[in-house]
mmCIF file of C-alpha atoms and ligand atoms in Angstrom:
data_model
loop_
_atom_site.group_PDB
_atom_site.id
_atom_site.type_symbol
_atom_site.label_atom_id
_atom_site.label_comp_id
_atom_site.label_asym_id
_atom_site.label_seq_id
_atom_site.Cartn_x
_atom_site.Cartn_y
_atom_site.Cartn_z
ATOM 1 C CA UNK A 1 -9.691 -13.157 17.097
ATOM 2 C CA UNK A 2 -6.746 -11.472 15.430
ATOM 3 C CA UNK A 3 -4.250 -13.801 17.116
ATOM 4 C CA UNK A 4 -6.281 -16.807 16.122
ATOM 5 C CA UNK A 5 -6.090 -15.665 12.512
ATOM 6 C CA UNK A 6 -2.312 -15.782 12.802
ATOM 7 C CA UNK A 7 -2.459 -19.319 14.159
ATOM 8 C CA UNK A 8 -4.811 -20.353 11.399
ATOM 9 C CA UNK A 9 -2.503 -18.813 8.806
ATOM 10 C CA UNK A 10 0.449 -20.651 10.303
ATOM 11 C CA UNK A 11 -1.432 -23.943 10.143
ATOM 12 C CA UNK A 12 -2.329 -23.262 6.533
ATOM 13 C CA UNK A 13 1.351 -22.574 5.791
ATOM 14 C CA UNK A 14 0.624 -19.025 4.654
ATOM 15 C CA UNK A 15 2.953 -16.037 4.920
ATOM 16 C CA UNK A 16 3.489 -14.688 8.415
ATOM 17 C CA UNK A 17 3.913 -11.183 9.750
ATOM 18 C CA UNK A 18 7.499 -10.791 10.963
ATOM 19 C CA UNK A 19 6.268 -9.709 14.396
ATOM 20 C CA UNK A 20 6.151 -12.154 17.256
ATOM 21 C CA UNK A 21 2.715 -13.041 18.540
ATOM 22 C CA UNK A 22 3.469 -11.429 21.917
ATOM 23 C CA UNK A 23 4.100 -8.080 20.235
ATOM 24 C CA UNK A 24 1.003 -8.087 18.052
ATOM 25 C CA UNK A 25 -1.394 -6.354 20.425
ATOM 26 C CA UNK A 26 0.917 -3.346 20.745
ATOM 27 C CA UNK A 27 1.355 -2.789 17.030
ATOM 28 C CA UNK A 28 -0.629 -0.758 14.516
ATOM 29 C CA UNK A 29 -2.871 -2.564 12.042
ATOM 30 C CA UNK A 30 -1.168 -2.357 8.640
ATOM 31 C CA UNK A 31 -3.204 -2.483 5.430
ATOM 32 C CA UNK A 32 -1.560 -2.819 2.011
ATOM 33 C CA UNK A 33 -3.407 -1.455 -1.040
ATOM 34 C CA UNK A 34 -1.911 -2.510 -4.389
ATOM 35 C CA UNK A 35 -3.137 -2.448 -8.008
ATOM 36 C CA UNK A 36 -2.252 -0.952 -11.369
ATOM 37 C CA UNK A 37 -1.592 2.758 -11.838
ATOM 38 C CA UNK A 38 -4.861 4.747 -11.896
ATOM 39 C CA UNK A 39 -6.834 1.701 -10.725
ATOM 40 C CA UNK A 40 -8.363 3.749 -7.914
ATOM 41 C CA UNK A 41 -6.021 2.843 -5.029
ATOM 42 C CA UNK A 42 -5.985 6.399 -3.687
ATOM 43 C CA UNK A 43 -9.780 6.614 -3.986
ATOM 44 C CA UNK A 44 -10.170 3.346 -2.016
ATOM 45 C CA UNK A 45 -7.720 4.562 0.674
ATOM 46 C CA UNK A 46 -9.524 7.912 0.970
ATOM 47 C CA UNK A 47 -12.854 6.156 1.466
ATOM 48 C CA UNK A 48 -11.423 3.818 4.121
ATOM 49 C CA UNK A 49 -9.844 6.786 5.939
ATOM 50 C CA UNK A 50 -13.088 8.775 5.745
ATOM 51 C CA UNK A 51 -15.090 5.910 7.246
ATOM 52 C CA UNK A 52 -12.493 5.338 9.995
ATOM 53 C CA UNK A 53 -12.665 9.043 10.976
ATOM 54 C CA UNK A 54 -12.701 8.222 14.686
ATOM 55 C CA UNK A 55 -9.428 6.263 14.497
ATOM 56 C CA UNK A 56 -5.851 7.424 14.097
ATOM 57 C CA UNK A 57 -5.047 6.443 10.503
ATOM 58 C CA UNK A 58 -2.006 7.373 8.394
ATOM 59 C CA UNK A 59 -1.466 6.853 4.680
ATOM 60 C CA UNK A 60 1.979 6.020 3.308
ATOM 61 C CA UNK A 61 2.413 6.151 -0.495
ATOM 62 C CA UNK A 62 5.019 4.063 -2.280
ATOM 63 C CA UNK A 63 5.446 7.037 -4.689
ATOM 64 C CA UNK A 64 7.230 8.864 -1.856
ATOM 65 C CA UNK A 65 10.069 6.358 -2.135
ATOM 66 C CA UNK A 66 10.959 6.783 -5.824
ATOM 67 C CA UNK A 67 14.739 6.920 -6.336
ATOM 68 C CA UNK A 68 16.068 10.248 -7.568
ATOM 69 C CA UNK A 69 17.200 10.213 -11.191
ATOM 70 C CA UNK A 70 20.793 10.928 -12.193
ATOM 71 C CA UNK A 71 21.486 13.924 -14.464
ATOM 72 C CA UNK A 72 21.864 11.527 -17.381
ATOM 73 C CA UNK A 73 18.585 9.735 -16.635
ATOM 74 C CA UNK A 74 16.869 13.122 -16.360
ATOM 75 C CA UNK A 75 17.955 14.135 -19.857
ATOM 76 C CA UNK A 76 16.299 10.960 -21.252
ATOM 77 C CA UNK A 77 13.384 10.640 -18.860
ATOM 78 C CA UNK A 78 11.246 9.017 -21.557
ATOM 79 C CA UNK A 79 13.557 5.968 -21.361
ATOM 80 C CA UNK A 80 13.216 5.564 -17.588
ATOM 81 C CA UNK A 81 11.006 2.782 -16.267
ATOM 82 C CA UNK A 82 9.008 4.172 -13.316
ATOM 83 C CA UNK A 83 6.978 0.961 -13.146
ATOM 84 C CA UNK A 84 9.889 -1.382 -12.364
ATOM 85 C CA UNK A 85 10.406 -2.617 -8.765
ATOM 86 C CA UNK A 86 13.941 -1.170 -8.795
ATOM 87 C CA UNK A 87 12.596 2.351 -9.367
ATOM 88 C CA UNK A 88 11.734 2.427 -5.636
ATOM 89 C CA UNK A 89 13.984 2.762 -2.579
ATOM 90 C CA UNK A 90 12.489 -0.174 -0.701
ATOM 91 C CA UNK A 91 15.116 -0.038 2.062
ATOM 92 C CA UNK A 92 13.973 3.477 2.947
ATOM 93 C CA UNK A 93 10.323 2.384 2.889
ATOM 94 C CA UNK A 94 11.137 -0.509 5.243
ATOM 95 C CA UNK A 95 12.988 1.807 7.602
ATOM 96 C CA UNK A 96 10.042 4.259 7.737
ATOM 97 C CA UNK A 97 7.561 1.441 8.337
ATOM 98 C CA UNK A 98 9.751 -0.046 11.041
ATOM 99 C CA UNK A 99 9.805 3.272 12.915
ATOM 100 C CA UNK A 100 6.040 3.779 12.553
ATOM 101 C CA UNK A 101 5.378 0.253 13.807
ATOM 102 C CA UNK A 102 7.575 0.954 16.829
ATOM 103 C CA UNK A 103 5.512 4.056 17.596
ATOM 104 C CA UNK A 104 7.998 6.680 16.366
ATOM 105 C CA UNK A 105 7.127 9.732 14.231
ATOM 106 C CA UNK A 106 8.785 9.813 10.792
ATOM 107 C CA UNK A 107 9.535 12.219 7.954
ATOM 108 C CA UNK A 108 8.191 10.898 4.660
ATOM 109 C CA UNK A 109 9.775 12.374 1.518
ATOM 110 C CA UNK A 110 7.557 14.256 -0.940
ATOM 111 C CA UNK A 111 7.666 13.386 -4.641
ATOM 112 C CA UNK A 112 7.301 15.843 -7.503
ATOM 113 C CA UNK A 113 5.892 14.025 -10.564
ATOM 114 C CA UNK A 114 6.292 17.057 -12.807
ATOM 115 C CA UNK A 115 9.969 17.600 -11.974
ATOM 116 C CA UNK A 116 10.708 13.861 -11.533
ATOM 117 C CA UNK A 117 12.278 14.732 -8.182
ATOM 118 C CA UNK A 118 12.104 12.905 -4.864
ATOM 119 C CA UNK A 119 12.853 14.329 -1.443
ATOM 120 C CA UNK A 120 11.142 17.656 -2.208
ATOM 121 C CA UNK A 121 11.123 19.716 0.992
ATOM 122 C CA UNK A 122 9.467 20.077 3.364
ATOM 123 C CA UNK A 123 9.030 16.355 4.025
ATOM 124 C CA UNK A 124 5.700 15.200 5.446
ATOM 125 C CA UNK A 125 5.814 14.627 9.207
ATOM 126 C CA UNK A 126 3.802 11.523 10.085
ATOM 127 C CA UNK A 127 2.900 10.555 13.636
ATOM 128 C CA UNK A 128 2.364 6.964 14.761
ATOM 129 C CA UNK A 129 -1.210 5.704 14.407
ATOM 130 C CA UNK A 130 -3.497 2.751 15.102
ATOM 131 C CA UNK A 131 -3.904 2.006 11.404
ATOM 132 C CA UNK A 132 -1.248 2.427 8.705
ATOM 133 C CA UNK A 133 -2.335 2.181 5.065
ATOM 134 C CA UNK A 134 0.475 1.479 2.641
ATOM 135 C CA UNK A 135 -0.533 2.235 -0.967
ATOM 136 C CA UNK A 136 1.309 1.662 -4.237
ATOM 137 C CA UNK A 137 1.573 -0.259 -7.506
ATOM 138 C CA UNK A 138 4.326 -2.603 -6.269
ATOM 139 C CA UNK A 139 3.668 -2.706 -2.550
ATOM 140 C CA UNK A 140 3.217 -6.521 -2.662
ATOM 141 C CA UNK A 141 6.406 -7.148 -4.648
ATOM 142 C CA UNK A 142 8.990 -7.347 -1.849
ATOM 143 C CA UNK A 143 8.333 -10.178 0.650
ATOM 144 C CA UNK A 144 9.711 -8.038 3.520
ATOM 145 C CA UNK A 145 7.118 -5.322 2.808
ATOM 146 C CA UNK A 146 4.329 -7.913 2.483
ATOM 147 C CA UNK A 147 5.333 -9.349 5.835
ATOM 148 C CA UNK A 148 4.463 -6.017 7.515
ATOM 149 C CA UNK A 149 0.829 -6.220 6.454
ATOM 150 C CA UNK A 150 -2.110 -7.523 8.452
ATOM 151 C CA UNK A 151 -4.494 -7.129 5.499
ATOM 152 C CA UNK A 152 -3.754 -7.005 1.771
ATOM 153 C CA UNK A 153 -6.149 -5.430 -0.737
ATOM 154 C CA UNK A 154 -5.743 -5.497 -4.530
ATOM 155 C CA UNK A 155 -7.741 -2.959 -6.527
ATOM 156 C CA UNK A 156 -8.708 -4.683 -9.770
ATOM 157 C CA UNK A 157 -9.772 -2.257 -12.494
ATOM 158 C CA UNK A 158 -9.844 -3.042 -16.243
ATOM 159 C CA UNK A 159 -6.801 -1.919 -18.236
ATOM 160 C CA UNK A 160 -8.833 0.316 -20.572
ATOM 161 C CA UNK A 161 -10.343 2.168 -17.618
ATOM 162 C CA UNK A 162 -6.876 2.581 -16.065
ATOM 163 C CA UNK A 163 -5.450 3.902 -19.331
ATOM 164 C CA UNK A 164 -8.350 6.313 -19.863
ATOM 165 C CA UNK A 165 -7.956 7.681 -16.319
ATOM 166 C CA UNK A 166 -4.189 7.902 -16.724
ATOM 167 C CA UNK A 167 -4.459 9.956 -19.907
ATOM 168 C CA UNK A 168 -6.892 12.333 -18.239
ATOM 169 C CA UNK A 169 -4.809 12.603 -15.041
ATOM 170 C CA UNK A 170 -1.322 12.896 -16.557
ATOM 171 C CA UNK A 171 -2.350 15.494 -19.143
ATOM 172 C CA UNK A 172 -4.225 17.571 -16.543
ATOM 173 C CA UNK A 173 -2.046 17.152 -13.428
ATOM 174 C CA UNK A 174 1.408 16.294 -14.739
ATOM 175 C CA UNK A 175 1.329 18.595 -17.780
ATOM 176 C CA UNK A 176 2.213 15.767 -20.211
ATOM 177 C CA UNK A 177 0.917 15.402 -23.758
ATOM 178 C CA UNK A 178 -1.176 12.434 -24.909
ATOM 179 C CA UNK A 179 1.560 11.006 -27.157
ATOM 180 C CA UNK A 180 4.018 10.925 -24.228
ATOM 181 C CA UNK A 181 1.464 9.211 -21.983
ATOM 182 C CA UNK A 182 0.644 6.597 -24.639
ATOM 183 C CA UNK A 183 4.329 5.904 -25.414
ATOM 184 C CA UNK A 184 5.142 5.425 -21.734
ATOM 185 C CA UNK A 185 2.097 3.186 -21.360
ATOM 186 C CA UNK A 186 3.003 0.774 -24.157
ATOM 187 C CA UNK A 187 6.753 0.814 -23.452
ATOM 188 C CA UNK A 188 6.786 0.498 -19.649
ATOM 189 C CA UNK A 189 3.435 0.704 -17.845
ATOM 190 C CA UNK A 190 1.607 -2.189 -19.529
ATOM 191 C CA UNK A 191 4.580 -4.630 -19.632
ATOM 192 C CA UNK A 192 5.434 -3.886 -15.980
ATOM 193 C CA UNK A 193 1.818 -4.410 -14.986
ATOM 194 C CA UNK A 194 1.873 -7.854 -16.638
ATOM 195 C CA UNK A 195 5.334 -8.834 -15.365
ATOM 196 C CA UNK A 196 5.412 -7.389 -11.843
ATOM 197 C CA UNK A 197 2.042 -6.069 -10.617
ATOM 198 C CA UNK A 198 -0.507 -8.653 -11.780
ATOM 199 C CA UNK A 199 1.589 -11.582 -10.392
ATOM 200 C CA UNK A 200 1.282 -10.026 -6.894
ATOM 201 C CA UNK A 201 -2.515 -10.257 -6.981
ATOM 202 C CA UNK A 202 -2.205 -13.775 -5.561
ATOM 203 C CA UNK A 203 -0.977 -12.339 -2.254
ATOM 204 C CA UNK A 204 -4.167 -10.301 -1.722
ATOM 205 C CA UNK A 205 -6.661 -11.236 0.981
ATOM 206 C CA UNK A 206 -9.313 -9.138 -0.759
ATOM 207 C CA UNK A 207 -9.670 -8.206 -4.433
ATOM 208 C CA UNK A 208 -11.877 -5.157 -5.087
ATOM 209 C CA UNK A 209 -13.373 -4.922 -8.554
ATOM 210 C CA UNK A 210 -13.997 -1.347 -9.843
ATOM 211 C CA UNK A 211 -12.069 0.417 -7.042
ATOM 212 C CA UNK A 212 -13.717 3.346 -5.270
ATOM 213 C CA UNK A 213 -17.087 2.709 -6.932
ATOM 214 C CA UNK A 214 -17.412 -0.511 -4.940
ATOM 215 C CA UNK A 215 -19.111 0.785 -1.796
ATOM 216 C CA UNK A 216 -20.097 -2.690 -0.582
ATOM 217 C CA UNK A 217 -16.470 -3.870 -0.614
ATOM 218 C CA UNK A 218 -15.278 -0.726 1.214
ATOM 219 C CA UNK A 219 -18.022 -1.125 3.870
ATOM 220 C CA UNK A 220 -17.021 -4.764 4.472
ATOM 221 C CA UNK A 221 -13.336 -3.858 4.740
ATOM 222 C CA UNK A 222 -14.027 -1.030 7.200
ATOM 223 C CA UNK A 223 -16.235 -3.338 9.301
ATOM 224 C CA UNK A 224 -13.437 -5.903 9.398
ATOM 225 C CA UNK A 225 -10.833 -3.300 10.413
ATOM 226 C CA UNK A 226 -13.149 -2.075 13.188
ATOM 227 C CA UNK A 227 -13.525 -5.628 14.495
ATOM 228 C CA UNK A 228 -9.750 -6.097 14.518
ATOM 229 C CA UNK A 229 -9.177 -2.730 16.221
ATOM 230 C CA UNK A 230 -11.775 -3.657 18.853
ATOM 231 C CA UNK A 231 -9.836 -6.827 19.554
ATOM 232 C CA UNK A 232 -6.640 -4.780 19.671
ATOM 233 C CA UNK A 233 -8.237 -2.668 22.407
ATOM 234 C CA UNK A 234 -9.376 -5.748 24.325
ATOM 235 C CA UNK A 235 -5.873 -7.165 24.066
ATOM 236 C CA UNK A 236 -4.473 -3.930 25.493
ATOM 237 C CA UNK A 237 -6.727 -4.293 28.546
ATOM 238 C CA UNK A 238 -6.390 -8.083 28.829
ATOM 239 C CA UNK A 239 -2.990 -8.977 27.305
ATOM 240 C CA UNK A 240 -3.567 -12.707 27.973
ATOM 241 C CA UNK A 241 -6.952 -12.841 26.261
ATOM 242 C CA UNK A 242 -5.599 -14.405 23.117
ATOM 243 C CA UNK A 243 -4.448 -17.474 25.067
ATOM 244 C CA UNK A 244 -8.032 -18.109 26.109
ATOM 245 C CA UNK A 245 -9.269 -17.534 22.559
ATOM 246 C CA UNK A 246 -6.732 -19.908 21.025
ATOM 247 C CA UNK A 247 -7.428 -22.623 23.624
ATOM 248 C CA UNK A 248 -11.111 -22.563 22.702
ATOM 249 C CA UNK A 249 -10.303 -22.982 19.045
ATOM 250 C CA UNK A 250 -7.775 -25.827 19.303
HETATM 251 P P1 LIG B 301 -4.340 5.250 -8.178
HETATM 252 O O1 LIG B 301 -4.094 5.746 -6.783
HETATM 253 O O2 LIG B 301 -4.525 3.766 -8.244
HETATM 254 O O3 LIG B 301 -3.349 5.741 -9.181
HETATM 255 P P2 LIG B 301 -6.541 7.126 -8.188
HETATM 256 O O4 LIG B 301 -7.495 6.809 -7.092
HETATM 257 O O5 LIG B 301 -5.591 8.254 -7.970
HETATM 258 O O6 LIG B 301 -5.759 5.799 -8.630
HETATM 259 O O7 LIG B 301 -7.382 7.374 -9.520
HETATM 260 C C1 LIG B 301 -6.746 7.690 -10.730
HETATM 261 C C2 LIG B 301 -7.539 8.756 -11.453
HETATM 262 O O8 LIG B 301 -8.834 8.260 -11.751
HETATM 263 C C3 LIG B 301 -7.733 10.021 -10.628
HETATM 264 O O9 LIG B 301 -7.637 11.118 -11.475
HETATM 265 C C4 LIG B 301 -9.130 9.873 -10.057
HETATM 266 O O10 LIG B 301 -9.747 11.117 -9.895
HETATM 267 C C5 LIG B 301 -9.829 9.032 -11.106
HETATM 268 N N1 LIG B 301 -10.781 8.089 -10.492
HETATM 269 C C6 LIG B 301 -10.526 7.247 -9.456
HETATM 270 N N2 LIG B 301 -11.606 6.510 -9.165
HETATM 271 C C7 LIG B 301 -12.575 6.894 -10.026
HETATM 272 C C8 LIG B 301 -13.931 6.509 -10.238
HETATM 273 N N3 LIG B 301 -14.503 5.556 -9.502
HETATM 274 N N4 LIG B 301 -14.603 7.101 -11.238
HETATM 275 C C9 LIG B 301 -14.022 8.036 -11.992
HETATM 276 N N5 LIG B 301 -12.767 8.457 -11.853
HETATM 277 C C10 LIG B 301 -12.043 7.911 -10.889
HETATM 278 O O1 LIG B 302 -0.414 6.827 -8.302
HETATM 279 P P1 LIG B 302 -0.039 5.724 -9.237
HETATM 280 O O2 LIG B 302 -0.124 4.350 -8.613
HETATM 281 O O3 LIG B 302 -0.774 5.797 -10.523
HETATM 282 O O4 LIG B 302 1.524 6.014 -9.552
HETATM 283 C C1 LIG B 302 2.318 5.110 -10.259
HETATM 284 C C2 LIG B 302 2.554 5.558 -11.682
HETATM 285 O O5 LIG B 302 3.238 6.799 -11.692
HETATM 286 C C3 LIG B 302 3.421 4.572 -12.441
HETATM 287 O O6 LIG B 302 2.648 3.909 -13.417
HETATM 288 C C4 LIG B 302 4.525 5.443 -13.072
HETATM 289 O O7 LIG B 302 4.668 5.207 -14.452
HETATM 290 C C5 LIG B 302 4.023 6.851 -12.861
HETATM 291 N N1 LIG B 302 5.111 7.821 -12.698
HETATM 292 C C6 LIG B 302 5.289 8.783 -13.673
HETATM 293 N N2 LIG B 302 6.290 9.723 -13.537
HETATM 294 C C7 LIG B 302 7.094 9.724 -12.468
HETATM 295 C C8 LIG B 302 6.926 8.744 -11.448
HETATM 296 C C9 LIG B 302 5.918 7.816 -11.602
HETATM 297 O O8 LIG B 302 4.557 8.784 -14.660
HETATM 298 N N3 LIG B 302 8.046 10.658 -12.358
#
């Protein structure tokens, strides 16, 4: 069962959720989805959410926690590295996740990519849920954020595919020209992928090649989540069940 997995992880010396074992059955199931920009993270999350339609699922995007730029940074936005771990307000992300895990509703800031502005109002009101999906390029970078996750997925899409999608997306949706997109890619996006994003792939439980096109991977993940949620429900009815399960296994 879910609790047994935690014991097995502990034996194997792997990273632990920060929650105590006694609390686990009360808490939402947290899934982290990382991967390069335009790898298909959002597509994978949408498919998981669609297939879990009968569950309460919320999606939290790391993009919502971009720091606001100073006036000076705004005048030279082409020199700003949006792919560096320090571009994000991780303390705020941790505070939001903490509230959601404790069953409280939260306001999640909106981000405007065109205006490079965070905290655009109105904020998104998010209610507590059974499953929380946390999505973003650097969601596995901070060990405190990793520790919140019960399942970690890395979307692994070739760099040329990511660049091609990025050009299409940023020219169409963010009103940027191709030269700007290519400059940003070679100056910041590619080096940050190599230095900060790719090294976090080792923390993933599951690596999905090709992103949203990989229906088999998505089906397996959804099946696994359903199994875990089923055990969650059993644990709610029989809070001591995990003791029996662990005794059998030891
Ligand atoms: P991420 O969340 O990792 O940035 P998205 O899921 O938003 O990635 O995808 C980035 C862009 O690529 C979007 O414009 C999306 O429509 C497109 N895209 C995503 N997955 C596919 C796919 N399997 N085939 C074609 N285009 C895709
Ligand atoms: O959704 P996705 O994971 O692609 O978002 C992350 C990307 O958004 C980063 O590669 C970053 O360069 C880009 N970004 C941007 N302009 C901003 C904020 C982020 O191009 N104002």
